[in-house]
Coordinates of C-alpha atoms and ligand atoms in Angstrom, one line a residue:
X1267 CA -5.6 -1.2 34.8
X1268 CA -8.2 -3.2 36.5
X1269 CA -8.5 -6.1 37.0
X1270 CA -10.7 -8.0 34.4
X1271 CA -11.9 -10.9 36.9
X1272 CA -13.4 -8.1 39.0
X1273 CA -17.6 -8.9 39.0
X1274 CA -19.0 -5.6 37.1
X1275 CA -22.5 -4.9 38.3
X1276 CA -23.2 -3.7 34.5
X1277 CA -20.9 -4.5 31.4
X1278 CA -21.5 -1.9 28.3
X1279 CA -21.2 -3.5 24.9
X1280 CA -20.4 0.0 22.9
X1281 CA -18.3 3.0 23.5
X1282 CA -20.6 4.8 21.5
X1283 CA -22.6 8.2 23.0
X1284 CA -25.6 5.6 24.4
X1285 CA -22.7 3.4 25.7
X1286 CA -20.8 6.4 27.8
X1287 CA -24.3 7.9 28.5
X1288 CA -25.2 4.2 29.9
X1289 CA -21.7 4.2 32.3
X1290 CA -22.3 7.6 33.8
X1291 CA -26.4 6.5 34.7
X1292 CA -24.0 3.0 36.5
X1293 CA -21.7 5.3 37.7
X1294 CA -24.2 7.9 39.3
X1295 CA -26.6 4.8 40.9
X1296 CA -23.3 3.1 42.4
X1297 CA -23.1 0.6 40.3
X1298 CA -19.8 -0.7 38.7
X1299 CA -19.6 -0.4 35.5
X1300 CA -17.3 -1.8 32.2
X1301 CA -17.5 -0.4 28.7
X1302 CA -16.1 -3.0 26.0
X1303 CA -15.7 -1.6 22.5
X1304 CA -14.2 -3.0 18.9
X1305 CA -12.3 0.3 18.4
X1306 CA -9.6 1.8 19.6
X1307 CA -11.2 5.3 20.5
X1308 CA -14.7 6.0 22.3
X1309 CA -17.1 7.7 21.2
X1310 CA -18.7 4.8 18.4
X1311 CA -19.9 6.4 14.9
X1312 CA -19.4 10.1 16.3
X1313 CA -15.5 9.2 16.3
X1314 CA -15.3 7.0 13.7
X1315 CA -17.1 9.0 11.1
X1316 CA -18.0 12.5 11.5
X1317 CA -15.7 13.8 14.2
X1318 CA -15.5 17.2 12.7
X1319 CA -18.8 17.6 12.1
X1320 CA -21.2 19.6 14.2
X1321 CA -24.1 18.2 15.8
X1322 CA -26.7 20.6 16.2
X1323 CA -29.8 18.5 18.3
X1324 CA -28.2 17.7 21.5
X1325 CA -30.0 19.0 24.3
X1326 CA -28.1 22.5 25.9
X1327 CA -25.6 22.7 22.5
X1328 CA -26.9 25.0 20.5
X1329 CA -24.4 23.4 17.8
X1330 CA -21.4 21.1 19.3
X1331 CA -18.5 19.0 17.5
X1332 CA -18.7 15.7 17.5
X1333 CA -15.6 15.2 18.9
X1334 CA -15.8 18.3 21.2
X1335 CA -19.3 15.8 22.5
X1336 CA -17.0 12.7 22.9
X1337 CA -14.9 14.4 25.1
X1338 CA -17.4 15.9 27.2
X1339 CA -19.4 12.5 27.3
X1340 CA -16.8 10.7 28.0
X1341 CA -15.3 12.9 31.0
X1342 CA -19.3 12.5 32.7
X1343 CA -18.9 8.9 32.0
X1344 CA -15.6 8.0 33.5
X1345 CA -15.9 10.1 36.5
X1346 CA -17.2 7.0 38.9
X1347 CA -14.2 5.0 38.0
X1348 CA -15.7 3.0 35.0
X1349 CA -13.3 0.8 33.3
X1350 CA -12.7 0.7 29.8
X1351 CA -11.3 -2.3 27.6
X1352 CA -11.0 -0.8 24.0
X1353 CA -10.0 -2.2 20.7
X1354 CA -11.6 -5.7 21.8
X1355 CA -14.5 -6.9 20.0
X1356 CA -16.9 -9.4 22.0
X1357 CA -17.0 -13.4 21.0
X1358 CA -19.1 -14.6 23.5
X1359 CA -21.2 -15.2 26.5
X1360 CA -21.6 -17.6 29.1
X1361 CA -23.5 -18.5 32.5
X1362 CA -21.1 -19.1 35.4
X1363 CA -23.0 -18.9 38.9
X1364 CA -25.0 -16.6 39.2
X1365 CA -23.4 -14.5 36.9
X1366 CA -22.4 -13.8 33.1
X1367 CA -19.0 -13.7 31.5
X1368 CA -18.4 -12.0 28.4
X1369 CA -16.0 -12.9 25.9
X1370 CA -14.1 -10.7 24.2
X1371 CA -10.8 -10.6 22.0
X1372 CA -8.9 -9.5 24.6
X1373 CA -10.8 -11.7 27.7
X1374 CA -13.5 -12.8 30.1
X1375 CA -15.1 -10.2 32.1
X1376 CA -17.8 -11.6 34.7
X1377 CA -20.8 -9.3 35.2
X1378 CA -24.0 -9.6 36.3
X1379 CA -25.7 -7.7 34.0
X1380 CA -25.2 -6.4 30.1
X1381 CA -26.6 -3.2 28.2
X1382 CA -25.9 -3.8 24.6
X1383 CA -25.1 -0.6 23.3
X1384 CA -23.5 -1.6 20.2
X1385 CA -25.3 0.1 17.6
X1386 CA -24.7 -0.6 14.3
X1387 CA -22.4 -3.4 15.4
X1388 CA -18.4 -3.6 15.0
X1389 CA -18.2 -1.7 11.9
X1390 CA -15.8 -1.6 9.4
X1391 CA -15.4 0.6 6.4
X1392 CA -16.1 -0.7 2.9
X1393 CA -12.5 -1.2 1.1
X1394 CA -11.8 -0.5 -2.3
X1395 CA -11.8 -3.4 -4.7
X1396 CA -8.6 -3.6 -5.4
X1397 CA -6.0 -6.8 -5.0
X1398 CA -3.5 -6.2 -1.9
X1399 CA -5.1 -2.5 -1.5
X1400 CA -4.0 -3.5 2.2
X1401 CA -0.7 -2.9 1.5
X1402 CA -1.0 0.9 1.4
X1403 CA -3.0 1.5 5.0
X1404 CA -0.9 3.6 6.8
X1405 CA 0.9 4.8 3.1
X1406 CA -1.6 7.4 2.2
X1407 CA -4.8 5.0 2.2
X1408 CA -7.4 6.2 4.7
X1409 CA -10.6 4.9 5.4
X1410 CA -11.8 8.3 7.4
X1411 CA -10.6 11.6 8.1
X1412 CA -10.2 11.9 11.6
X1413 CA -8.0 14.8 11.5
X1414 CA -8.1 17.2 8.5
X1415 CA -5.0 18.7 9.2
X1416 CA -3.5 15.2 9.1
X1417 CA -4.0 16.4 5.2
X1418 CA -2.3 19.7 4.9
X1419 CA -0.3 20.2 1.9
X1420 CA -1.2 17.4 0.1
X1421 CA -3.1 15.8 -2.9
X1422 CA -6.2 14.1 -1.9
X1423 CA -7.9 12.3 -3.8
X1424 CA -11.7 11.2 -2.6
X1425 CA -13.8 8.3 -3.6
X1426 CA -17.3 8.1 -3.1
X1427 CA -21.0 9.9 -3.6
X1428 CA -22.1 10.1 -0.2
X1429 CA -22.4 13.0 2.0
X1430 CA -19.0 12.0 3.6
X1431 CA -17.0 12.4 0.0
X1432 CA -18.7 15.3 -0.4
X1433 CA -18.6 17.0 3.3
X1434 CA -14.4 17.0 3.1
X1435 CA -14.7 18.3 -0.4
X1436 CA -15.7 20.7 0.9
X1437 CA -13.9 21.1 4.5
X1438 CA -10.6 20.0 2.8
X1439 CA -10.4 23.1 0.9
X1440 CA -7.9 25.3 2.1
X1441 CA -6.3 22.6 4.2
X1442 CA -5.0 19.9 1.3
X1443 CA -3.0 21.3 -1.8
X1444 CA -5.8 19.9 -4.2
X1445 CA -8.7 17.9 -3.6
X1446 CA -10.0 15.4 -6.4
X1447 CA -13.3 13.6 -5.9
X1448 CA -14.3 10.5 -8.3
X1449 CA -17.4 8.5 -8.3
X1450 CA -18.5 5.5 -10.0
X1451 CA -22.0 6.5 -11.4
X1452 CA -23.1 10.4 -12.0
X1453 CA -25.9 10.5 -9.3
X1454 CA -24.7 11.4 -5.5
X1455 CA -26.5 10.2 -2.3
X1456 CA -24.9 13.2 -0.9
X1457 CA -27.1 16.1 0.4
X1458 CA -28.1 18.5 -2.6
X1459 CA -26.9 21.5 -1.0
X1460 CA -23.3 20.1 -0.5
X1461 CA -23.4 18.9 -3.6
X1462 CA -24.3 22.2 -5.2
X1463 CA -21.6 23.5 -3.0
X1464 CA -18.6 20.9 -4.4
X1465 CA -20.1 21.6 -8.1
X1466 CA -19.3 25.3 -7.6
X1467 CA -15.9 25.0 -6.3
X1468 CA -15.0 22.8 -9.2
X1469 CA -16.5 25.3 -11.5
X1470 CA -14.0 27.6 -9.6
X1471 CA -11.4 25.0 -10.3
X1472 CA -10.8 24.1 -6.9
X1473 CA -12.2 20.6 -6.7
X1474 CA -11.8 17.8 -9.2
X1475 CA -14.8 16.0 -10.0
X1476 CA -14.9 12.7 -12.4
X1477 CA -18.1 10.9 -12.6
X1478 CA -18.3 7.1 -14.1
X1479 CA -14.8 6.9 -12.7
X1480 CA -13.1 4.1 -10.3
X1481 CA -9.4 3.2 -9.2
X1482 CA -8.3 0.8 -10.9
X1483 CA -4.8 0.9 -9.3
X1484 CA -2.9 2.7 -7.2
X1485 CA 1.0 3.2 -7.7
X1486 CA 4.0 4.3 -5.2
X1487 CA 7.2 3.3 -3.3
X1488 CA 7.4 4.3 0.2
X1489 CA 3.9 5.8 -0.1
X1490 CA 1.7 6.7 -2.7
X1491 CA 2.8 8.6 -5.8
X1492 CA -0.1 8.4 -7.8
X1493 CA -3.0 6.4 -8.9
X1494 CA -4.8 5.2 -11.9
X1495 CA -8.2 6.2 -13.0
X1496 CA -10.8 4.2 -15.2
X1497 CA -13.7 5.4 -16.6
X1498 CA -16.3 3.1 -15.9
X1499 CA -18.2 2.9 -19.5
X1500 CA -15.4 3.8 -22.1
X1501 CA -13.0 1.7 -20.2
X1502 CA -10.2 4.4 -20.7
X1503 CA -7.6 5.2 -18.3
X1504 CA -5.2 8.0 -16.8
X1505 CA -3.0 8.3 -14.2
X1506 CA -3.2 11.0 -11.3
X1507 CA -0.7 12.3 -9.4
X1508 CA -1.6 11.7 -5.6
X1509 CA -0.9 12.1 -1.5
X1510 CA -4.1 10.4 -0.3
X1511 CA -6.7 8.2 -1.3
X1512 CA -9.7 8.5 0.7
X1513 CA -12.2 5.9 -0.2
X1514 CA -15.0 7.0 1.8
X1515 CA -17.6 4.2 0.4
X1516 CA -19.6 3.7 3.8
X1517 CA -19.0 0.7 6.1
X1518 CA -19.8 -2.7 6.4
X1519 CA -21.4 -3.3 10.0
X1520 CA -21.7 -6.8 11.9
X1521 CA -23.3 -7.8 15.3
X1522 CA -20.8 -11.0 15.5
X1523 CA -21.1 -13.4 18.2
X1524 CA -24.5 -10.8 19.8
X1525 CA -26.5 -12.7 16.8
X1526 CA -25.8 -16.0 18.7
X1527 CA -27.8 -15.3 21.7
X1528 CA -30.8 -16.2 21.6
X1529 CA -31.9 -12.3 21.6
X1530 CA -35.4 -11.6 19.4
X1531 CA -34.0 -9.1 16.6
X1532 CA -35.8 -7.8 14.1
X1533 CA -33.4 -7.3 11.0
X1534 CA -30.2 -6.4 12.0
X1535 CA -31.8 -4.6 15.4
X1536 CA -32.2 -6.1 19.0
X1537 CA -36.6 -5.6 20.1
X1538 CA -36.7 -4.3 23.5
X1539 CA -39.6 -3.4 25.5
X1540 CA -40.4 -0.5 27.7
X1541 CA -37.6 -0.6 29.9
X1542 CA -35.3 -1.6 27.6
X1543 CA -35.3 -5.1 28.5
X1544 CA -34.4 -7.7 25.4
X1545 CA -36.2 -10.9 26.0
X1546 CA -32.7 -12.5 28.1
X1547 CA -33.5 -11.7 31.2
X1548 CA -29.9 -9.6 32.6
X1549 CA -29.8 -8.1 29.3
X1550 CA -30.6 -4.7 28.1
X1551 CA -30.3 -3.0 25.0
X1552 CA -30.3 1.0 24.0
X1553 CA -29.3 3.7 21.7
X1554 CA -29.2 2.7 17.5
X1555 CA -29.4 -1.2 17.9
X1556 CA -32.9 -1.2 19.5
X1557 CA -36.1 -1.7 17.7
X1558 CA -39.8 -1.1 18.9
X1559 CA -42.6 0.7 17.5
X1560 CA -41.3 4.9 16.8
X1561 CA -37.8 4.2 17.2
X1562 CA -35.9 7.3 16.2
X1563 CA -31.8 6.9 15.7
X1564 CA -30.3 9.7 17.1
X1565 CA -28.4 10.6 19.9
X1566 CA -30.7 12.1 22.2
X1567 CA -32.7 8.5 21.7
X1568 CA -29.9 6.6 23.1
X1569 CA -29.4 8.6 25.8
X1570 CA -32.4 8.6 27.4
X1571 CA -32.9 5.2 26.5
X1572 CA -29.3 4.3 28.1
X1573 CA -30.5 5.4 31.0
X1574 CA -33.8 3.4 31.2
X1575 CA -31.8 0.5 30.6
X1576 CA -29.1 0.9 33.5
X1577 CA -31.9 2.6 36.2
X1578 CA -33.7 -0.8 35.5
X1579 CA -30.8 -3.2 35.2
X1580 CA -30.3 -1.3 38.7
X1581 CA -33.1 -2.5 40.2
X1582 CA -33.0 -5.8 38.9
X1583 CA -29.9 -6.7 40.4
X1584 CA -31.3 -5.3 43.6
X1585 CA -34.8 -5.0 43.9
X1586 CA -34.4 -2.5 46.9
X1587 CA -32.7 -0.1 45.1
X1588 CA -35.3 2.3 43.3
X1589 CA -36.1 2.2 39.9
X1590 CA -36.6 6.1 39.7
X1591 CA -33.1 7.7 40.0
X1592 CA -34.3 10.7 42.0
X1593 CA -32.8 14.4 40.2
X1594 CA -28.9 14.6 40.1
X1595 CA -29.3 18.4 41.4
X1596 CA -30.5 17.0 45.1
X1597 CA -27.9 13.7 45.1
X1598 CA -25.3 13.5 47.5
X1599 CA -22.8 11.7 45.1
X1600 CA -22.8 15.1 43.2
X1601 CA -22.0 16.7 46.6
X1602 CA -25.4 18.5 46.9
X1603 CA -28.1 17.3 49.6
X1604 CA -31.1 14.8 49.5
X1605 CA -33.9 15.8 49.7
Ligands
FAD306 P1 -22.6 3.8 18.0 O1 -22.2 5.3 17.9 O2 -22.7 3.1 16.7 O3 -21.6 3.1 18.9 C1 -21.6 1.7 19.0 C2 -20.2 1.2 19.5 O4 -20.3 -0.2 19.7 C3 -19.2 1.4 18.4 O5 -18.1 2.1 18.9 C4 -18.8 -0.1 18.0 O6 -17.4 -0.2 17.7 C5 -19.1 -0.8 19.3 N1 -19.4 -2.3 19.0 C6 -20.4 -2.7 18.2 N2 -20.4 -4.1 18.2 C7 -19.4 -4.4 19.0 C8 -18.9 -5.7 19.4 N3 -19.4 -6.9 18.9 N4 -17.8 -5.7 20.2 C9 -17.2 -4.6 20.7 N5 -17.7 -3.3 20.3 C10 -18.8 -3.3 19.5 N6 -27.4 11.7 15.4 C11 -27.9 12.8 15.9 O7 -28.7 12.7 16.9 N7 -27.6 14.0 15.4 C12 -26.8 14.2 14.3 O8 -26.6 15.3 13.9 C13 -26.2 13.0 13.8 N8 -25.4 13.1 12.7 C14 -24.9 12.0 12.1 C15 -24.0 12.1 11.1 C16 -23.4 10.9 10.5 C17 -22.5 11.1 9.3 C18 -23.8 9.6 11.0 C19 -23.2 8.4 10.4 C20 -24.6 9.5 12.1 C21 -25.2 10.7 12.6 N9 -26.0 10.6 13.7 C22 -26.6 11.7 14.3 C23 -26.5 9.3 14.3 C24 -25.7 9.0 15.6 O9 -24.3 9.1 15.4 C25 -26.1 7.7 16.2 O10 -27.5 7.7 16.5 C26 -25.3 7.4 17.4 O11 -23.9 7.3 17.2 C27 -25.7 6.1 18.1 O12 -25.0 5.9 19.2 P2 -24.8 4.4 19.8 O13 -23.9 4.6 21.0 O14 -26.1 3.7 20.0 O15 -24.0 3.6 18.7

């Protein structure tokens, strides 16, 4: 582990694909570089919410995993030695010097520059409303399916009308004994054609689906047993014989202590300018929490935007060094000759 009073040329606020996109661009201009991140894993929403899904508009993959992406990313990213300091969530910022020191949960790192790549912020995943629901993470309660097969054999029960309820309706088949889905109201956010697709299989009989229909508690000793369901209107209940809960409700997201510095945002979203700059000079900003005129969320965005940001936090830490990276095919760090 490194040490965290080392002076980072560039500290990364997000683990996400713009922040690991940003560390390589550090890495590859020889400048030192530290990601930070609120979760334990990198690899920001691609990890934390669609892992198994494919991603099918990333430049040379005609159709990639999202994990299967994270891994890649991440093994171009930490090639130059980055370091990473996971599963801390940053609390602050200060001036010391000539330098900045960002808080975090975990410490003070010193850097002289920041790309805030934090996208939607520290998110968390919105819980279901029930009293001491806590009490049953890690006891059949997920919040996300990171691994289907973490499901095999057993009775899943989903909640939610959004694409992800509806997506591991689907992929669960075949992999969980029986899959239930249950929504509050009888319209679905979910993309038609999925939902087309879960209506079939439940005409088949191999998907549950009850509309107007909450938890209204869930029952178990070592883990849970079963649950009980409530229709919304009529008020009537009955019980359900469960592995998993699943509440996949979407996620509540927060920029914390980023909101405090001084940084023009525009809703939840940090403006930048051309070169990514925000409007604190030393800091940058790319990938989903930007804002400017055309600003398209996606992960070939971030990228190239990470890569603004570092190339001119870069150059402003010294002017010498060129903004314009020169082509990775004719750099010497890569082993191949300059032009
Ligand atoms: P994120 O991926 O959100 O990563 C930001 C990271 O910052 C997170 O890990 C977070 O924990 C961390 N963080 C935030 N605040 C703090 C803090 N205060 N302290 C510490 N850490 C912090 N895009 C595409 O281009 N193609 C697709 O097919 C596609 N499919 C998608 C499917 C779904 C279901 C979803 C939800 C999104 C999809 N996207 C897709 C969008 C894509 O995932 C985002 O554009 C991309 O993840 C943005 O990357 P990012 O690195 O900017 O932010």
């Amino acid at each position: 582990m490194q040490d965290p009073a080392t002076l980072k040329d560039v500290t990364i606020i997000g683990g996400g694909p713009t922040g690991l996109f940003a560390a390589f661009y550090a890495g590859m201009r020889g400048a030192s570089a530290r990601i930070v991140d609120s979760l334990p894993q990198l690899g920001g929403q691609l990890m934390a919410l669609y892992p198994e899904k494919y991603v099918f508009d990333v430049a040379g993959f005609p159709k990639v995993l999202a994990k299967d992406l994270v891994r890649d990313m991440t093994a171009q990213a930490l090639q130059f030695g980055a370091e990473t300091r996971l599963g801390e969530t940053v609390t602050g910022l200060r001036r010391e010097n000539e330098h900045f020191v960002l808080e975090t949960t975990g410490g003070d790192y010193p850097t002289r520059t920041i790309v805030i790549a934090a996208g939607i912020g520290a998110f968390e995943p919105r819980k279901l409303p029930l009293d001491g629901v806590e009490q049953w993470e890690g006891r059949g309660l997920y919040h996300s399916v990171l691994d289907p097969r973490a499901f095999e054999g057993q009775r899943v029960l989903l909640v939610g009308g959004g694409d992800s309820a509806f997506d591991w309706a689907v992929n669960l088949q075949g992999i969980a004994r029986s899959v239930t889905l249950i929504h509050r109201r009888d319209q679905f956010r979910a993309h038609e054609a999925t939902v087309a697709q879960v209506k079939a299989l439940s005409a088949a009989g191999r998907c549950g689906i009850h509309t107007f229909t909450e938890v209204s508690a869930i029952h178990g000793t070592e883990r849970i047993e079963r649950v009980t369901l409530r229709h919304a209107k009529t008020k009537e209940e009955q019980e359900l014989a469960v592995d998993a809960v699943v509440p996949l409700l979407g996620f509540h997201s927060d920029l914390g202590a980023i909101k405090e510095w001084g940084l023009d945002t525009e809703k939840a979203d940090i403006k930048v300018d051309q070169l990514m700059q925000t409007n604190v000079p030393g800091i940058w900003a790319a990938g989903d929490i930007t804002s400017y005129p055309g600003k398209l969320k996606l992960i070939a965005v971030g990228a190239s935007e990470a890569c603004i940001a570092v190339n001119n936090a870069v150059h402003w830490i010294n002017p010498k060094a060129k903004v314009n990276p020169g082509h990775s095919s004719n750099l010497a760090i890569f082993g191949q000759s300059e032009d």
